[in-house]
Short mmCIF file of C-alpha atoms in Angstrom, two decimals:
data_model
loop_
_atom_site.label_atom_id
_atom_site.label_comp_id
_atom_site.label_asym_id
_atom_site.label_seq_id
_atom_site.Cartn_x
_atom_site.Cartn_y
_atom_site.Cartn_z
CA MET L 1 0.00 0.00 0.00
CA PHE L 2 1.15 3.47 -0.89
CA GLU L 3 -0.37 6.67 0.43
CA LEU L 4 0.92 10.19 0.60
CA ARG L 5 -0.73 13.39 1.74
CA LEU L 6 0.44 16.82 0.77
CA VAL L 7 -1.25 19.80 2.44
CA GLN L 8 0.34 22.21 -0.02
CA GLY L 9 -1.31 20.58 -3.04
CA SER L 10 -0.35 23.39 -5.40
CA LEU L 11 3.24 22.19 -5.06
CA LEU L 12 2.43 18.96 -6.90
CA LYS L 13 0.61 20.93 -9.59
CA ARG L 14 3.69 23.12 -10.06
CA VAL L 15 6.02 20.10 -10.12
CA ILE L 16 3.97 18.44 -12.87
CA ASP L 17 3.81 21.72 -14.81
CA ALA L 18 7.60 21.84 -14.60
CA ILE L 19 7.92 18.38 -16.16
CA LYS L 20 5.06 18.06 -18.62
CA ASP L 21 6.62 19.95 -21.53
CA LEU L 22 9.76 17.81 -21.33
CA VAL L 23 8.54 14.29 -20.60
CA ASN L 24 5.53 12.35 -21.93
CA ASP L 25 5.44 9.29 -19.67
CA ALA L 26 7.48 8.47 -16.60
CA ASN L 27 7.85 5.98 -13.79
CA PHE L 28 7.39 7.55 -10.37
CA ASP L 29 9.49 5.58 -7.89
CA CYS L 30 7.99 5.17 -4.47
CA SER L 31 10.06 4.06 -1.50
CA SER L 32 10.41 4.87 2.17
CA THR L 33 12.82 7.64 1.10
CA GLY L 34 10.12 9.45 -0.85
CA PHE L 35 8.52 10.00 -4.19
CA SER L 36 10.98 10.41 -7.04
CA LEU L 37 11.30 10.32 -10.80
CA GLN L 38 14.02 10.17 -13.38
CA ALA L 39 13.06 10.59 -17.04
CA MET L 40 14.49 11.72 -20.34
CA ASP L 41 12.84 13.75 -23.07
CA SER L 42 11.90 11.85 -26.25
CA SER L 43 15.14 12.78 -28.04
CA HIS L 44 17.32 11.78 -25.04
CA VAL L 45 19.04 15.15 -24.93
CA ALA L 46 17.73 16.22 -21.52
CA LEU L 47 16.99 14.39 -18.29
CA VAL L 48 14.87 15.44 -15.33
CA ALA L 49 15.31 14.11 -11.80
CA LEU L 50 12.72 14.91 -9.16
CA LEU L 51 12.95 14.12 -5.47
CA LEU L 52 10.20 14.73 -2.93
CA ARG L 53 11.41 13.34 0.41
CA SER L 54 8.97 11.45 2.63
CA GLU L 55 9.60 13.86 5.55
CA GLY L 56 8.13 16.69 3.49
CA PHE L 57 4.70 15.05 3.41
CA GLU L 58 2.12 15.29 6.19
CA HIS L 59 1.56 11.59 5.79
CA PHE L 60 3.73 9.14 3.88
CA ARG L 61 3.28 5.40 3.79
CA CYS L 62 5.05 3.09 1.39
CA ASP L 63 5.13 -0.56 2.41
CA ARG L 64 7.41 -1.68 -0.39
CA THR L 65 9.46 -0.05 -3.11
CA PHE L 66 7.65 0.10 -6.45
CA SER L 67 7.20 2.23 -9.57
CA MET L 68 4.04 3.80 -10.94
CA GLY L 69 4.05 4.48 -14.67
CA MET L 70 2.07 7.61 -15.44
CA SER L 71 1.38 9.79 -18.43
CA ILE L 72 2.49 13.24 -17.30
CA ALA L 73 -0.05 14.92 -19.60
CA ASN L 74 -2.87 12.85 -18.08
CA MET L 75 -1.61 13.58 -14.59
CA ALA L 76 -1.65 17.30 -15.39
CA LYS L 77 -5.27 16.93 -16.60
CA MET L 78 -6.27 15.17 -13.38
CA LEU L 79 -4.53 17.81 -11.26
CA LYS L 80 -6.54 20.51 -13.05
CA CYS L 81 -9.46 19.21 -10.96
CA ALA L 82 -7.62 20.38 -7.82
CA SER L 83 -7.76 23.96 -6.60
CA ASN L 84 -4.51 25.60 -5.62
CA ASP L 85 -5.30 25.48 -1.90
CA ASP L 86 -6.51 21.87 -1.92
CA ILE L 87 -4.87 19.13 0.10
CA ILE L 88 -3.82 16.28 -2.20
CA THR L 89 -3.70 12.60 -1.25
CA ILE L 90 -2.29 10.02 -3.68
CA LYS L 91 -3.13 6.36 -3.07
CA ALA L 92 -2.27 3.13 -4.82
CA ASP L 93 -2.71 -0.48 -3.73
CA ASP L 94 -0.45 -3.39 -4.53
CA GLY L 95 -1.22 -5.07 -7.82
CA THR L 96 -3.73 -2.54 -9.10
CA ASP L 97 -3.35 -0.67 -12.35
CA THR L 98 -4.84 2.59 -11.12
CA VAL L 99 -3.83 5.42 -8.83
CA THR L 100 -6.30 7.56 -6.88
CA PHE L 101 -5.94 11.28 -6.33
CA MET L 102 -8.08 12.83 -3.62
CA PHE L 103 -8.45 16.60 -3.46
CA GLU L 104 -9.85 18.14 -0.27
CA SER L 105 -10.70 21.80 0.06
CA PRO L 106 -9.12 23.38 3.19
CA SER L 107 -12.54 23.67 4.87
CA GLN L 108 -13.27 20.00 4.01
CA ASP L 109 -16.55 20.96 2.32
CA LYS L 110 -15.53 19.61 -1.08
CA ILE L 111 -13.80 16.31 -1.76
CA SER L 112 -12.89 15.07 -5.24
CA ASP L 113 -11.85 11.49 -5.94
CA ILE L 114 -10.08 10.99 -9.25
CA GLU L 115 -8.87 7.64 -10.52
CA MET L 116 -6.20 7.44 -13.20
CA LYS L 117 -4.97 4.42 -15.14
CA LEU L 118 -1.33 3.49 -14.69
CA MET L 119 0.88 2.44 -17.61
CA ASP L 120 3.71 -0.02 -18.12
CA ILE L 121 6.76 2.01 -18.98
CA ASP L 122 10.06 0.45 -19.90
CA SER L 123 12.81 2.76 -18.74
CA ASP L 124 16.34 2.38 -17.48
CA HIS L 125 17.68 4.52 -14.72
CA LEU L 126 20.87 6.30 -15.62
CA GLY L 127 23.65 6.52 -13.07
CA ILE L 128 24.49 10.16 -12.43
CA PRO L 129 27.88 10.35 -10.75
CA ASP L 130 28.49 12.92 -8.03
CA ALA L 131 30.72 15.38 -9.81
CA GLU L 132 32.76 18.39 -8.81
CA TYR L 133 31.76 21.16 -11.17
CA GLU L 134 34.18 23.74 -12.55
CA ALA L 135 31.70 26.56 -12.12
CA ILE L 136 28.51 26.94 -10.10
CA VAL L 137 26.21 29.93 -10.57
CA ARG L 138 23.40 30.70 -8.13
CA MET L 139 21.01 33.38 -9.23
CA PRO L 140 17.37 34.46 -8.90
CA SER L 141 15.23 31.96 -10.81
CA THR L 142 13.04 34.72 -12.29
CA GLU L 143 16.17 36.45 -13.64
CA PHE L 144 17.38 33.24 -15.28
CA GLY L 145 13.90 32.66 -16.73
CA SER L 146 13.70 36.12 -18.24
CA ILE L 147 17.22 35.84 -19.72
CA CYS L 148 16.29 32.56 -21.44
CA THR L 149 13.00 33.96 -22.74
CA SER L 150 14.71 37.11 -24.05
CA LEU L 151 17.54 35.24 -25.78
CA SER L 152 15.20 32.68 -27.36
CA THR L 153 13.54 35.48 -29.33
CA ILE L 154 16.93 36.07 -31.01
CA GLY L 155 18.53 32.64 -31.40
CA ASP L 156 18.20 28.88 -30.90
CA THR L 157 21.25 28.29 -28.72
CA VAL L 158 22.75 29.88 -25.64
CA THR L 159 26.43 29.96 -24.86
CA ILE L 160 27.04 30.17 -21.13
CA ALA L 161 30.48 31.50 -20.24
CA VAL L 162 31.63 31.76 -16.64
CA SER L 163 34.71 33.84 -15.89
CA LYS L 164 36.02 36.03 -13.09
CA GLN L 165 33.96 38.86 -14.58
CA GLY L 166 30.68 37.01 -14.13
CA VAL L 167 28.40 34.77 -16.15
CA THR L 168 27.53 35.70 -19.73
CA PHE L 169 24.62 34.22 -21.64
CA SER L 170 24.90 34.86 -25.37
CA THR L 171 23.04 33.93 -28.50
CA LYS L 172 23.15 34.57 -32.24
CA GLY L 173 20.38 34.36 -34.81
CA ASP L 174 19.37 35.53 -38.30
CA ILE L 175 18.28 38.94 -37.00
CA GLY L 176 21.37 39.61 -34.90
CA SER L 177 22.98 38.63 -31.64
CA GLY L 178 22.81 39.40 -27.95
CA ASN L 179 24.55 38.77 -24.70
CA ILE L 180 23.61 39.33 -21.09
CA THR L 181 26.19 39.38 -18.31
CA CYS L 182 25.34 38.91 -14.64
CA ARG L 183 27.97 39.83 -12.12
CA GLN L 184 28.36 38.43 -8.65
CA ASN L 185 26.10 40.30 -6.27
CA SER L 186 26.06 38.87 -2.78
CA SER L 187 25.73 42.15 -0.91
CA THR L 188 21.99 42.35 -1.32
CA GLU L 189 19.95 42.16 1.89
CA LYS L 190 17.61 39.62 0.36
CA PRO L 191 19.42 36.30 -0.19
CA GLU L 192 16.87 35.30 -2.85
CA GLU L 193 18.07 38.20 -5.00
CA ALA L 194 21.76 37.33 -4.80
CA THR L 195 23.91 36.13 -7.66
CA ILE L 196 26.83 34.04 -6.47
CA ILE L 197 29.49 32.57 -8.73
CA GLU L 198 31.87 29.87 -7.54
CA MET L 199 34.50 29.24 -10.17
CA LYS L 200 37.43 26.83 -10.18
CA GLU L 201 38.02 27.08 -13.93
CA PRO L 202 36.49 29.33 -16.60
CA VAL L 203 33.87 27.35 -18.57
CA VAL L 204 32.21 27.97 -21.93
CA LEU L 205 29.41 25.65 -23.07
CA THR L 206 26.64 25.90 -25.66
CA PHE L 207 23.12 24.53 -25.21
CA ALA L 208 19.85 24.37 -27.12
CA LEU L 209 17.63 27.15 -25.79
CA LYS L 210 14.41 25.23 -26.33
CA TYR L 211 15.36 22.81 -23.56
CA ILE L 212 16.72 25.41 -21.14
CA THR L 213 13.55 27.45 -21.60
CA THR L 214 11.49 24.37 -20.73
CA PHE L 215 13.49 23.97 -17.50
CA THR L 216 12.48 27.48 -16.42
CA LYS L 217 8.87 26.22 -16.07
CA ALA L 218 10.11 25.26 -12.57
CA THR L 219 10.68 28.92 -11.65
CA SER L 220 7.71 29.06 -9.27
CA LEU L 221 9.20 26.21 -7.18
CA SER L 222 12.21 28.16 -5.97
CA SER L 223 13.40 31.76 -5.74
CA GLN L 224 16.93 30.68 -6.68
CA VAL L 225 18.30 28.43 -9.40
CA THR L 226 21.71 26.73 -9.38
CA ILE L 227 23.48 26.20 -12.69
CA SER L 228 26.46 23.80 -12.48
CA LEU L 229 28.88 23.60 -15.38
CA SER L 230 31.96 21.63 -16.36
CA SER L 231 33.65 21.43 -19.76
CA ASP L 232 32.14 18.75 -21.99
CA MET L 233 29.59 17.71 -19.38
CA PRO L 234 25.82 18.16 -19.18
CA VAL L 235 24.76 21.31 -17.37
CA VAL L 236 22.71 20.80 -14.21
CA VAL L 237 19.93 23.32 -13.62
CA GLU L 238 18.58 22.79 -10.12
CA TYR L 239 15.54 24.23 -8.38
CA LYS L 240 15.34 23.34 -4.69
CA ILE L 241 11.89 22.53 -3.35
CA ALA L 242 11.78 23.89 0.20
CA GLU L 243 11.84 21.21 2.92
CA MET L 244 11.13 18.49 0.36
CA GLY L 245 13.84 18.00 -2.20
CA HIS L 246 14.63 19.27 -5.66
CA ILE L 247 14.01 19.16 -9.37
CA ARG L 248 17.20 18.83 -11.40
CA TYR L 249 17.47 19.10 -15.14
CA TYR L 250 20.49 17.80 -17.06
CA LEU L 251 21.16 18.93 -20.61
CA ALA L 252 23.87 17.61 -22.93
CA PRO L 253 25.94 20.38 -24.52
CA LYS L 254 26.31 21.05 -28.22
CA ILE L 255 29.72 20.57 -29.80
CA GLU L 256 31.38 21.93 -32.92
CA GLU L 257 31.28 19.36 -35.71
CA GLN R 1 27.66 23.81 -37.48
CA GLN R 2 26.99 22.48 -33.98
CA LYS R 3 26.00 18.97 -33.11
CA GLN R 4 23.63 18.12 -30.27
CA GLN R 5 24.96 15.37 -28.01
CA VAL R 6 22.74 12.91 -26.14
CA ILE R 7 22.65 12.28 -22.40
CA SER R 8 23.65 8.60 -22.73
CA ARG R 9 27.07 9.73 -23.94
CA PHE R 10 27.68 10.99 -20.38
CA PHE R 11 25.53 8.83 -18.08
CA ALA R 12 25.37 5.04 -18.36
CA PRO R 13 22.35 2.90 -17.42
CA LYS R 14 22.47 1.69 -13.82
#
């Protein structure tokens, strides 16, 4: 038996919104550690890893480790039936091919029971080694989102260059080119507005903007984003989910042919 | 011309 209860139901809605444009179907892994997912986009260029730790839920019961295959698009449709302030309970029994979502209004005067069919999904987990990154940039997530949106109106790729001067995001397209530099700014009184750059080596990497822009759908989950870069390695774009875990996106870089 | 790499080039199946 598996049952989890999340008082802040809007969080699950935001998590699914942050995944649904990247992944069609995915196995959610349930264990005593929590509720997690690892999935690639259909072209295997990007990977998303979600972790929601059991301690972050008001109630979490998972008798044995198992996976639930779900269509993310269908899950998003089901979660549309929940209001933002609803409490969400997810339940599944051993051996059944359905999952139940229960949405309770805070005053308990409305309860919705939604049943969704599970799917068999064949997917391998990839081993992601713990790596030391050459450069780590922490910046406001809204700032990163607006940079990606702005640059994607000009070009299809973004080159991220980290140096002592700061982090520069640049693009080039048919109509012209643009670059935006953010300098370290840790003196601000509000930590969520800080930009902090930890650099061991200067790094320059180029990525497809369409994927990076999809990652920024997670902006509402965290006020800060962490971008970790090493030469010839996938970038990691991480949004922490307060008291619960994180959503991490990995994107393979482009190389000169 | 730039070539897009895939994730499996970096991370192997567990």
